[in-house]
Short mmCIF file of C-alpha atoms in Angstrom, two decimals:
data_model
loop_
_atom_site.label_atom_id
_atom_site.label_comp_id
_atom_site.label_asym_id
_atom_site.label_seq_id
_atom_site.Cartn_x
_atom_site.Cartn_y
_atom_site.Cartn_z
CA MET A 1 0.00 0.00 0.00
CA GLY A 2 1.42 3.39 -0.97
CA LEU A 3 2.31 5.99 1.64
CA PHE A 4 -0.27 8.45 0.28
CA LEU A 5 -3.07 5.87 0.55
CA LYS A 6 -2.04 4.98 4.12
CA VAL A 7 -2.10 8.67 5.11
CA LEU A 8 -5.50 9.08 3.43
CA LEU A 9 -6.93 6.07 5.28
CA VAL A 10 -5.57 7.26 8.64
CA PHE A 11 -6.99 10.73 7.99
CA GLY A 12 -10.34 9.22 7.02
CA PHE A 13 -10.57 7.13 10.19
CA CYS A 14 -9.60 10.16 12.29
CA LEU A 15 -12.27 12.22 10.57
CA LEU A 16 -14.89 9.53 11.21
CA ASP A 17 -13.84 9.38 14.87
CA PHE A 18 -14.14 13.17 15.12
CA VAL A 19 -17.57 13.24 13.47
CA TYR A 20 -18.81 10.41 15.70
CA ALA A 21 -17.41 12.04 18.84
CA HIS A 22 -18.90 15.41 17.85
CA SER A 23 -22.32 13.91 17.11
CA MET A 24 -22.28 12.00 20.41
CA SER A 25 -21.24 15.15 22.26
CA LEU A 26 -24.02 17.15 20.58
CA GLN A 27 -26.53 14.39 21.33
CA LYS A 28 -25.43 14.47 24.97
CA LEU A 29 -26.01 18.22 25.05
CA ARG A 30 -29.37 17.87 23.32
CA ASP A 31 -30.59 15.10 25.64
CA LYS A 32 -31.86 17.97 27.76
CA GLN A 33 -34.47 19.29 25.35
CA ASN A 34 -37.75 21.11 25.68
CA ALA A 35 -40.84 19.04 24.95
CA PRO A 36 -42.30 19.61 21.46
CA PHE A 37 -45.16 22.07 21.13
CA SER A 38 -48.51 21.38 19.46
CA VAL A 39 -49.91 22.95 16.29
CA TYR A 40 -53.62 22.96 15.44
CA HIS A 41 -55.31 24.13 12.24
CA LEU A 42 -58.79 25.60 12.41
CA LYS A 43 -59.78 25.68 8.75
CA GLY A 44 -62.64 27.86 7.64
CA GLU A 45 -65.45 26.84 5.34
CA GLU A 46 -64.50 29.72 3.02
CA GLU A 47 -61.09 30.92 1.90
CA GLY A 48 -59.72 33.96 3.69
CA PRO A 49 -56.73 35.33 5.61
CA THR A 50 -54.67 33.12 7.91
CA LEU A 51 -53.87 34.14 11.47
CA LEU A 52 -51.16 32.39 13.51
CA VAL A 53 -51.88 32.48 17.26
CA ILE A 54 -48.91 31.66 19.51
CA GLY A 55 -49.26 31.13 23.25
CA GLY A 56 -47.03 29.91 26.02
CA ILE A 57 -43.64 31.34 25.05
CA HIS A 58 -43.32 32.27 28.75
CA GLY A 59 -44.41 29.61 31.22
CA ASP A 60 -45.49 31.98 34.00
CA GLU A 61 -47.99 33.87 31.84
CA PRO A 62 -51.16 31.74 31.95
CA GLY A 63 -53.35 34.28 30.13
CA GLY A 64 -51.05 33.68 27.18
CA TYR A 65 -51.62 29.92 27.00
CA PHE A 66 -55.12 29.35 28.36
CA SER A 67 -56.59 31.78 25.81
CA PRO A 68 -55.57 29.68 22.78
CA SER A 69 -56.81 26.55 24.57
CA VAL A 70 -60.30 28.11 24.70
CA LEU A 71 -59.96 29.10 21.04
CA LEU A 72 -59.31 25.46 20.19
CA SER A 73 -62.11 24.00 22.27
CA SER A 74 -64.87 26.46 21.51
CA TYR A 75 -64.39 28.37 18.26
CA LYS A 76 -65.30 27.39 14.72
CA ILE A 77 -63.84 29.36 11.81
CA LYS A 78 -66.27 30.16 9.00
CA LYS A 79 -64.06 32.25 6.74
CA GLY A 80 -60.26 32.21 6.85
CA ASN A 81 -57.88 30.05 8.85
CA LEU A 82 -56.24 29.88 12.25
CA TYR A 83 -53.04 28.09 13.11
CA VAL A 84 -52.90 27.82 16.88
CA VAL A 85 -49.87 26.97 19.04
CA PRO A 86 -51.08 26.96 22.66
CA ASN A 87 -47.86 25.74 24.31
CA LEU A 88 -44.70 26.95 22.60
CA ASN A 89 -42.61 26.42 25.75
CA PRO A 90 -44.08 23.26 27.35
CA ASP A 91 -41.41 22.62 30.00
CA SER A 92 -41.60 26.18 31.31
CA ILE A 93 -45.41 26.03 31.43
CA LEU A 94 -45.20 22.86 33.51
CA ALA A 95 -42.70 24.52 35.87
CA PHE A 96 -44.67 27.82 35.87
CA ARG A 97 -41.47 29.74 35.16
CA ARG A 98 -40.71 32.35 32.52
CA GLY A 99 -38.11 30.12 30.90
CA ILE A 100 -36.36 27.22 32.58
CA TYR A 101 -33.81 27.23 29.75
CA LYS A 102 -33.61 31.05 29.92
CA ASP A 103 -35.88 33.41 27.98
CA MET A 104 -37.11 31.74 24.78
CA ASN A 105 -38.28 35.11 23.47
CA ARG A 106 -34.65 36.24 23.27
CA LYS A 107 -33.50 33.41 20.98
CA PHE A 108 -34.94 34.35 17.60
CA ALA A 109 -31.87 36.18 16.25
CA THR A 110 -29.35 33.47 17.17
CA ILE A 111 -29.56 30.20 19.05
CA LYS A 112 -26.96 27.50 19.73
CA LEU A 113 -27.46 23.94 18.51
CA SER A 114 -26.99 22.76 22.09
CA ASP A 115 -29.81 24.97 23.43
CA PRO A 116 -32.75 22.92 24.80
CA ASP A 117 -35.09 25.36 23.03
CA TYR A 118 -33.38 24.91 19.65
CA GLU A 119 -35.95 22.55 18.06
CA ASN A 120 -38.95 24.55 19.21
CA VAL A 121 -37.49 27.89 18.11
CA TRP A 122 -36.63 26.63 14.64
CA LYS A 123 -39.95 24.88 14.15
CA ILE A 124 -41.95 27.97 15.11
CA LYS A 125 -39.73 30.02 12.78
CA GLU A 126 -40.74 27.68 9.96
CA LEU A 127 -44.41 28.13 10.84
CA ILE A 128 -44.09 31.92 11.05
CA THR A 129 -42.58 32.04 7.57
CA TYR A 130 -45.19 29.79 5.95
CA LYS A 131 -46.37 31.50 2.78
CA GLU A 132 -50.04 31.25 3.76
CA VAL A 133 -49.60 32.96 7.16
CA ASP A 134 -50.81 36.57 6.90
CA PHE A 135 -50.60 37.78 10.50
CA ILE A 136 -49.03 36.59 13.77
CA ILE A 137 -49.94 37.30 17.39
CA ASN A 138 -47.81 36.32 20.37
CA LEU A 139 -49.77 36.15 23.63
CA HIS A 140 -48.31 37.30 26.96
CA ASP A 141 -49.01 38.55 30.46
CA GLY A 142 -46.90 41.59 31.39
CA HIS A 143 -46.18 43.46 34.61
CA GLY A 144 -48.15 46.55 35.59
CA PHE A 145 -50.44 48.72 33.48
CA TYR A 146 -49.04 50.66 30.54
CA ARG A 147 -49.51 54.43 30.57
CA GLU A 148 -47.97 57.00 28.24
CA LYS A 149 -47.09 59.20 31.24
CA TRP A 150 -45.61 58.12 34.56
CA GLU A 151 -48.16 57.76 37.37
CA ASN A 152 -46.47 55.36 39.77
CA ALA A 153 -44.48 52.10 39.87
CA ILE A 154 -47.44 50.10 38.47
CA PHE A 155 -48.94 52.59 36.00
CA ASN A 156 -46.12 53.90 33.81
CA PRO A 157 -44.58 53.93 30.29
CA LYS A 158 -42.24 51.02 31.12
CA ALA A 159 -45.07 48.63 32.04
CA TRP A 160 -46.03 45.89 29.59
CA GLY A 161 -49.43 44.88 30.96
CA GLN A 162 -52.60 45.80 29.01
CA THR A 163 -50.69 46.62 25.83
CA TYR A 164 -50.67 45.82 22.15
CA VAL A 165 -46.97 45.79 21.38
CA ILE A 166 -45.71 46.62 17.90
CA ASP A 167 -42.10 46.75 16.72
CA GLN A 168 -42.79 49.52 14.22
CA LYS A 169 -45.78 51.48 12.94
CA THR A 170 -45.99 49.97 9.47
CA LEU A 171 -44.65 47.16 7.35
CA ASP A 172 -44.64 48.66 3.88
CA ASN A 173 -46.15 46.95 0.84
CA VAL A 174 -47.41 43.98 2.90
CA PRO A 175 -51.11 43.13 3.43
CA PHE A 176 -52.16 44.08 6.98
CA GLY A 177 -48.85 45.89 7.43
CA ASN A 178 -50.57 48.94 8.99
CA LEU A 179 -49.76 47.70 12.50
CA ASP A 180 -50.29 51.00 14.32
CA GLU A 181 -53.71 51.50 12.74
CA ILE A 182 -54.79 47.90 13.44
CA THR A 183 -53.71 47.93 17.10
CA LYS A 184 -55.36 51.30 17.72
CA LYS A 185 -58.64 49.91 16.37
CA ILE A 186 -58.36 46.96 18.77
CA GLU A 187 -57.44 49.33 21.61
CA THR A 188 -60.50 51.51 20.96
CA LYS A 189 -62.85 48.54 20.89
CA LEU A 190 -61.46 46.89 24.03
CA ASN A 191 -61.47 50.06 26.09
CA GLN A 192 -65.23 50.41 25.55
CA ASN A 193 -65.93 47.21 27.49
CA LEU A 194 -63.55 46.92 30.46
CA HIS A 195 -64.33 45.09 33.69
CA TYR A 196 -62.63 47.89 35.62
CA ASP A 197 -61.86 51.35 34.23
CA PHE A 198 -58.16 51.15 35.18
CA HIS A 199 -57.69 48.06 32.95
CA THR A 200 -57.28 50.41 29.97
CA PHE A 201 -55.29 49.03 27.02
CA GLY A 202 -52.69 51.04 25.13
CA VAL A 203 -50.48 50.63 22.06
CA ARG A 204 -46.77 50.38 22.86
CA ASN A 205 -44.38 50.89 19.94
CA THR A 206 -40.93 49.63 20.92
CA GLN A 207 -39.37 50.96 17.68
CA THR A 208 -37.27 47.83 17.90
CA ARG A 209 -35.00 48.36 14.92
CA PHE A 210 -33.75 51.70 16.26
CA LYS A 211 -34.31 51.76 20.01
CA ASP A 212 -34.55 48.27 21.52
CA GLU A 213 -31.57 46.00 20.90
CA GLU A 214 -32.86 43.33 23.28
CA GLN A 215 -36.23 43.21 21.54
CA GLN A 216 -34.41 42.49 18.27
CA ASN A 217 -34.06 38.91 19.52
CA SER A 218 -37.83 38.47 19.92
CA LEU A 219 -40.36 36.38 18.03
CA THR A 220 -42.36 39.35 16.74
CA PHE A 221 -39.27 41.12 15.41
CA PHE A 222 -38.18 37.92 13.65
CA ALA A 223 -41.61 37.88 12.01
CA ILE A 224 -41.34 41.56 11.02
CA THR A 225 -37.91 41.06 9.45
CA ASN A 226 -39.45 38.25 7.38
CA LEU A 227 -42.21 40.62 6.21
CA LYS A 228 -44.89 39.02 8.40
CA PRO A 229 -47.14 41.49 10.29
CA SER A 230 -46.91 40.63 13.97
CA ILE A 231 -47.99 42.01 17.33
CA ALA A 232 -47.86 40.94 20.96
CA ILE A 233 -50.99 41.03 23.10
CA GLU A 234 -50.20 41.53 26.80
CA THR A 235 -52.70 41.35 29.62
CA SER A 236 -51.52 42.45 33.04
CA LYS A 237 -49.93 40.12 35.58
CA ASN A 238 -51.44 42.42 38.19
CA ILE A 239 -54.83 41.06 37.18
CA LYS A 240 -54.98 37.90 39.26
CA GLU A 241 -58.22 36.48 37.87
CA LEU A 242 -57.29 34.08 35.06
CA ASP A 243 -60.80 34.19 33.59
CA LEU A 244 -60.62 37.98 33.24
CA LYS A 245 -57.22 37.87 31.53
CA VAL A 246 -58.46 35.21 29.12
CA TYR A 247 -61.61 37.26 28.49
CA TYR A 248 -59.46 40.26 27.51
CA GLN A 249 -57.17 38.10 25.36
CA LEU A 250 -60.08 36.51 23.50
CA SER A 251 -61.77 39.90 23.08
CA SER A 252 -58.56 41.22 21.50
CA ILE A 253 -58.24 38.21 19.21
CA GLU A 254 -61.87 38.53 18.11
CA ALA A 255 -61.37 42.23 17.37
CA LEU A 256 -58.29 41.40 15.30
CA MET A 257 -60.07 38.64 13.38
CA GLU A 258 -62.86 41.08 12.55
CA ILE A 259 -60.28 43.54 11.14
CA LEU A 260 -58.57 40.78 9.12
CA GLY A 261 -61.87 39.52 7.72
CA ILE A 262 -61.84 36.17 9.55
CA THR A 263 -65.35 35.17 10.61
CA PHE A 264 -66.16 32.67 13.35
CA SER A 265 -68.69 31.28 15.79
CA ARG A 266 -68.26 30.04 19.37
CA ASP A 267 -70.20 27.55 21.44
CA PHE A 268 -70.59 29.62 24.64
CA ASP A 269 -71.94 32.94 25.83
CA PHE A 270 -69.07 35.41 25.67
CA THR A 271 -69.24 36.61 29.23
CA LEU A 272 -66.83 36.36 32.15
CA GLU A 273 -68.92 33.52 33.54
CA GLY A 274 -68.89 31.77 30.17
CA VAL A 275 -65.10 32.00 29.97
CA ARG A 276 -64.79 30.75 33.54
CA LYS A 277 -66.81 27.63 32.72
CA LYS A 278 -64.57 26.94 29.73
CA LEU A 279 -61.44 27.25 31.86
CA ASP A 280 -62.91 24.82 34.40
CA ASP A 281 -63.40 22.16 31.71
CA PHE A 282 -60.28 19.98 31.81
CA GLY A 283 -61.59 17.35 29.41
CA THR A 284 -60.42 13.73 29.49
CA LEU A 285 -57.26 11.65 29.78
CA ASN A 286 -56.97 8.39 27.84
CA ILE A 287 -54.34 6.03 29.26
CA ASN A 288 -53.04 3.24 27.02
CA GLN A 289 -56.39 3.12 25.18
CA LYS A 290 -57.72 1.16 28.17
CA THR A 291 -58.66 3.81 30.73
CA LEU A 292 -60.54 7.06 30.16
CA LEU A 293 -60.52 9.51 33.07
CA LYS A 294 -62.78 12.56 33.14
CA LEU A 295 -60.65 15.28 34.68
CA ASN A 296 -63.34 17.70 35.85
CA ASN A 297 -63.65 17.41 39.65
CA ILE A 298 -61.19 14.50 39.71
CA ARG A 299 -59.80 13.62 43.14
CA THR A 300 -56.41 15.13 43.91
CA GLN A 301 -55.01 11.60 44.27
CA LEU A 302 -56.10 8.30 42.75
CA ASN A 303 -54.60 5.09 44.07
CA PHE A 304 -53.82 1.81 42.32
CA ILE A 305 -54.33 3.06 38.77
CA PRO A 306 -53.33 0.23 36.38
CA LEU A 307 -50.30 1.27 34.33
CA LYS A 308 -47.42 -0.34 32.50
CA LYS A 309 -43.96 -0.10 34.02
CA GLU A 310 -42.80 1.86 30.97
CA ASP A 311 -43.99 3.24 27.64
CA ASN A 312 -47.39 4.37 28.91
CA SER A 313 -49.48 6.39 26.48
CA PHE A 314 -51.24 9.48 27.91
CA SER A 315 -53.60 11.27 25.54
CA PHE A 316 -55.40 14.44 26.70
CA SER A 317 -58.38 16.09 25.04
CA HIS A 318 -57.19 19.40 26.55
CA PRO A 319 -54.34 21.00 24.55
CA LEU A 320 -52.46 21.91 27.74
CA GLY A 321 -52.62 18.42 29.28
CA ARG A 322 -49.32 16.99 30.48
CA VAL A 323 -48.02 14.15 32.70
CA LYS A 324 -45.01 14.46 34.96
CA GLN A 325 -43.54 11.28 36.48
CA THR A 326 -42.14 11.69 40.00
CA ASN A 327 -41.29 9.38 42.88
CA LYS A 328 -44.83 10.04 44.14
CA GLY A 329 -46.47 8.77 40.97
CA TYR A 330 -47.75 10.39 37.77
CA GLU A 331 -48.79 14.01 38.26
CA ILE A 332 -51.54 15.25 35.94
CA TYR A 333 -51.36 18.87 34.81
CA ILE A 334 -53.53 21.22 32.79
CA GLY A 335 -51.14 24.03 31.93
CA HIS A 336 -49.30 24.85 35.16
CA GLN A 337 -52.13 23.56 37.35
CA LYS A 338 -51.61 20.16 38.95
CA ILE A 339 -55.05 18.57 39.21
CA SER A 340 -54.30 15.02 40.35
CA THR A 341 -51.63 12.42 41.10
CA LEU A 342 -51.99 8.83 39.90
CA LYS A 343 -50.47 6.21 42.18
CA PRO A 344 -49.64 3.33 39.83
CA ASP A 345 -50.35 -0.37 40.10
CA TYR A 346 -48.21 -2.02 37.41
CA PHE A 347 -49.54 -4.69 35.07
CA SER A 348 -48.83 -6.24 31.73
CA MET A 349 -51.52 -5.21 29.23
CA ARG A 350 -51.52 -7.76 26.43
CA CYS A 351 -55.15 -8.72 27.09
CA THR A 352 -57.24 -8.14 23.94
CA LEU A 353 -60.70 -7.96 25.54
CA GLU A 354 -62.59 -5.05 23.97
CA SER A 355 -65.88 -4.73 25.85
CA LEU A 356 -68.24 -5.91 28.60
CA GLU A 357 -71.99 -6.49 28.68
CA ILE A 358 -73.53 -4.29 31.40
CA LYS A 359 -77.12 -3.83 32.53
CA ALA A 360 -77.74 -0.40 34.11
CA ASP A 361 -80.79 -0.21 36.42
CA ASP A 362 -83.76 -1.97 34.77
CA LYS A 363 -82.55 -1.46 31.20
CA ASP A 364 -81.38 -4.17 28.82
CA PHE A 365 -77.77 -5.32 28.68
CA CYS A 366 -75.63 -3.13 26.44
CA ASN A 367 -72.16 -3.56 25.03
CA VAL A 368 -69.74 -1.07 26.63
CA LYS A 369 -66.22 -0.66 25.27
CA LEU A 370 -63.33 -0.74 27.69
CA GLY A 371 -62.14 2.81 28.16
CA ASP A 372 -65.72 4.13 27.93
CA SER A 373 -68.35 5.11 30.52
CA LEU A 374 -71.97 4.29 31.34
CA LYS A 375 -74.55 6.17 33.42
CA PHE A 376 -76.76 4.54 36.06
CA GLN A 377 -79.15 5.70 38.79
CA LYS A 378 -79.67 2.84 41.23
CA GLY A 379 -77.38 -0.04 40.33
CA PHE A 380 -75.84 -2.20 37.62
CA LEU A 381 -74.99 -5.79 36.73
CA ILE A 382 -72.03 -7.06 34.67
CA LYS A 383 -72.53 -10.18 32.54
CA PRO A 384 -69.79 -12.80 33.10
CA THR A 385 -67.16 -13.21 30.37
CA LYS A 386 -65.10 -16.41 30.18
CA ASP A 387 -61.69 -16.17 31.90
CA ILE A 388 -62.30 -12.55 32.87
CA ARG A 389 -62.21 -11.35 36.49
CA ILE A 390 -64.14 -8.19 37.36
CA ASN A 391 -63.13 -5.82 40.15
CA VAL A 392 -65.54 -3.00 41.07
CA ILE A 393 -63.39 -0.58 43.07
CA GLY A 394 -65.18 0.35 46.30
CA TYR A 395 -67.38 -2.77 46.41
CA SER A 396 -66.65 -6.00 48.22
CA LYS A 397 -68.55 -9.11 49.25
CA LYS A 398 -67.10 -11.87 51.32
CA GLY A 399 -66.10 -14.94 49.34
CA ILE A 400 -66.50 -13.22 45.92
CA ILE A 401 -63.47 -13.30 43.62
CA SER A 402 -65.03 -11.78 40.51
CA GLU A 403 -67.71 -9.13 40.93
CA ASP A 404 -69.72 -9.98 37.83
CA ASN A 405 -73.19 -11.52 37.84
CA LEU A 406 -74.02 -9.39 40.90
CA TYR A 407 -76.46 -6.50 41.09
CA ILE A 408 -74.33 -3.74 42.62
CA ASP A 409 -76.24 -0.87 44.16
CA LYS A 410 -73.90 0.31 46.89
CA ILE A 411 -70.26 1.42 46.45
CA ASP A 412 -68.08 3.16 49.01
CA LYS A 413 -67.84 6.79 47.87
CA ASN A 414 -64.34 7.04 49.32
CA PHE A 415 -63.20 5.01 46.30
CA SER A 416 -64.82 7.23 43.68
CA LEU A 417 -62.79 8.95 40.96
CA ASP A 418 -64.47 12.31 41.51
CA LYS A 419 -64.77 14.53 44.56
CA GLN A 420 -68.59 14.25 44.64
CA GLY A 421 -68.56 10.45 44.88
CA ASN A 422 -70.47 9.74 41.67
CA SER A 423 -67.91 8.08 39.39
CA PHE A 424 -66.66 4.52 39.92
CA ARG A 425 -64.21 2.09 38.33
CA ILE A 426 -64.96 -1.32 36.83
CA GLU A 427 -61.68 -3.07 36.10
CA ALA A 428 -61.36 -6.21 33.96
CA TYR A 429 -58.48 -8.73 34.27
CA LYS A 430 -57.43 -11.90 32.54
CA GLY A 431 -55.07 -13.70 34.88
CA ASP A 432 -52.33 -11.19 35.67
CA GLU A 433 -53.21 -9.05 32.64
CA PHE A 434 -55.09 -5.77 32.93
CA CYS A 435 -57.69 -5.64 30.14
CA GLY A 436 -59.21 -2.22 30.69
CA MET A 437 -61.54 -0.03 32.72
CA ILE A 438 -65.12 1.18 32.41
CA ILE A 439 -66.37 4.16 34.41
CA MET A 440 -69.84 3.91 35.94
CA GLU A 441 -71.35 7.38 36.51
CA LYS A 442 -74.15 7.70 39.05
CA ASN A 443 -76.84 10.03 37.78
CA ASP A 444 -79.40 11.02 40.41
CA GLU A 445 -81.69 12.86 37.98
#
């Protein structure tokens, strides 16, 4: 073998070693990575402008991420389109901190490959620059109440709360580039219907390109530099009522959609009470396609919930649903709010049973899928299934191994899933295998 070839081979192996070592090092750095965010598309029945709604860039600003969650659950677009990101910074939302990997909203000019926010920042950049996106809003809660003139430490020109923030007055030769005019229209409309007079909104122009070097790293300025009209909507952190902040956020979004020509309907009365009811609806959690938990009024701790030792699947109907595994069990969150802890009971789950036959009250037997629920008033009876053992949690009878073929009309409310004592678990097993759960809901009406 010639000397040149030997040198080339040695160099090649060294290069491969370097590339491998570098990739492993980068992977090690990137092992600590923010959870991916969610993107939803609300497509209108008619063509029209497209609005991108971004929430949750800061984890301690709940008005900024619960507002898009209500948009997703309760609004239908008739003309135009909405792309909705309710949880851009999932790990910080879970921790209820501005940014556990530092401020994500200061990473849009440059970001290191090793940054835990890298994937989320680049993916939202791609979405911002989609050709079909016509306008972008970034939702926040900010300190204090903005005023053009200094009044005190809370009401002053440096406050961010109750503002529509623009980076510049206009974006020339771009549809909807008249940012100052648009935000002043929203401001005028919102200030006509305030819960308290001092909640007045104002337009804050940061003049980012010339006066605010820090703001040049922000999401909205990245959008502006890519010729995408963009504003930030900030409700005040000094407003402690989440429902009121969300009401103001949704009012602002509706006013903007009206200006853009996006038409919509919603499935609730647009009042503070209506918003509050929407915020109290936590939806459901499907676990491994075998257990469906209704999260409204769920007990703060549920014991002996059948789970696998690893690779459990948790699917929420609520866009801000999240599970955090700790040494205490599996904590269930909606946004930053911990609503329950599941204490696990581990099982293999290869059982293929799909349903049970159940007779509620004096009705006929009906086929109920595992992972579903059934209402009853007085009692119920479960038809026996070969090789299947039934456990009704909160019911016991001496000498009974399987609680099928029994009319059950009394269950200990201390074992209910909900705080009112109306929701109970039927669990099905085949040997040591967990097959699934059905929820029996007592209806006293």
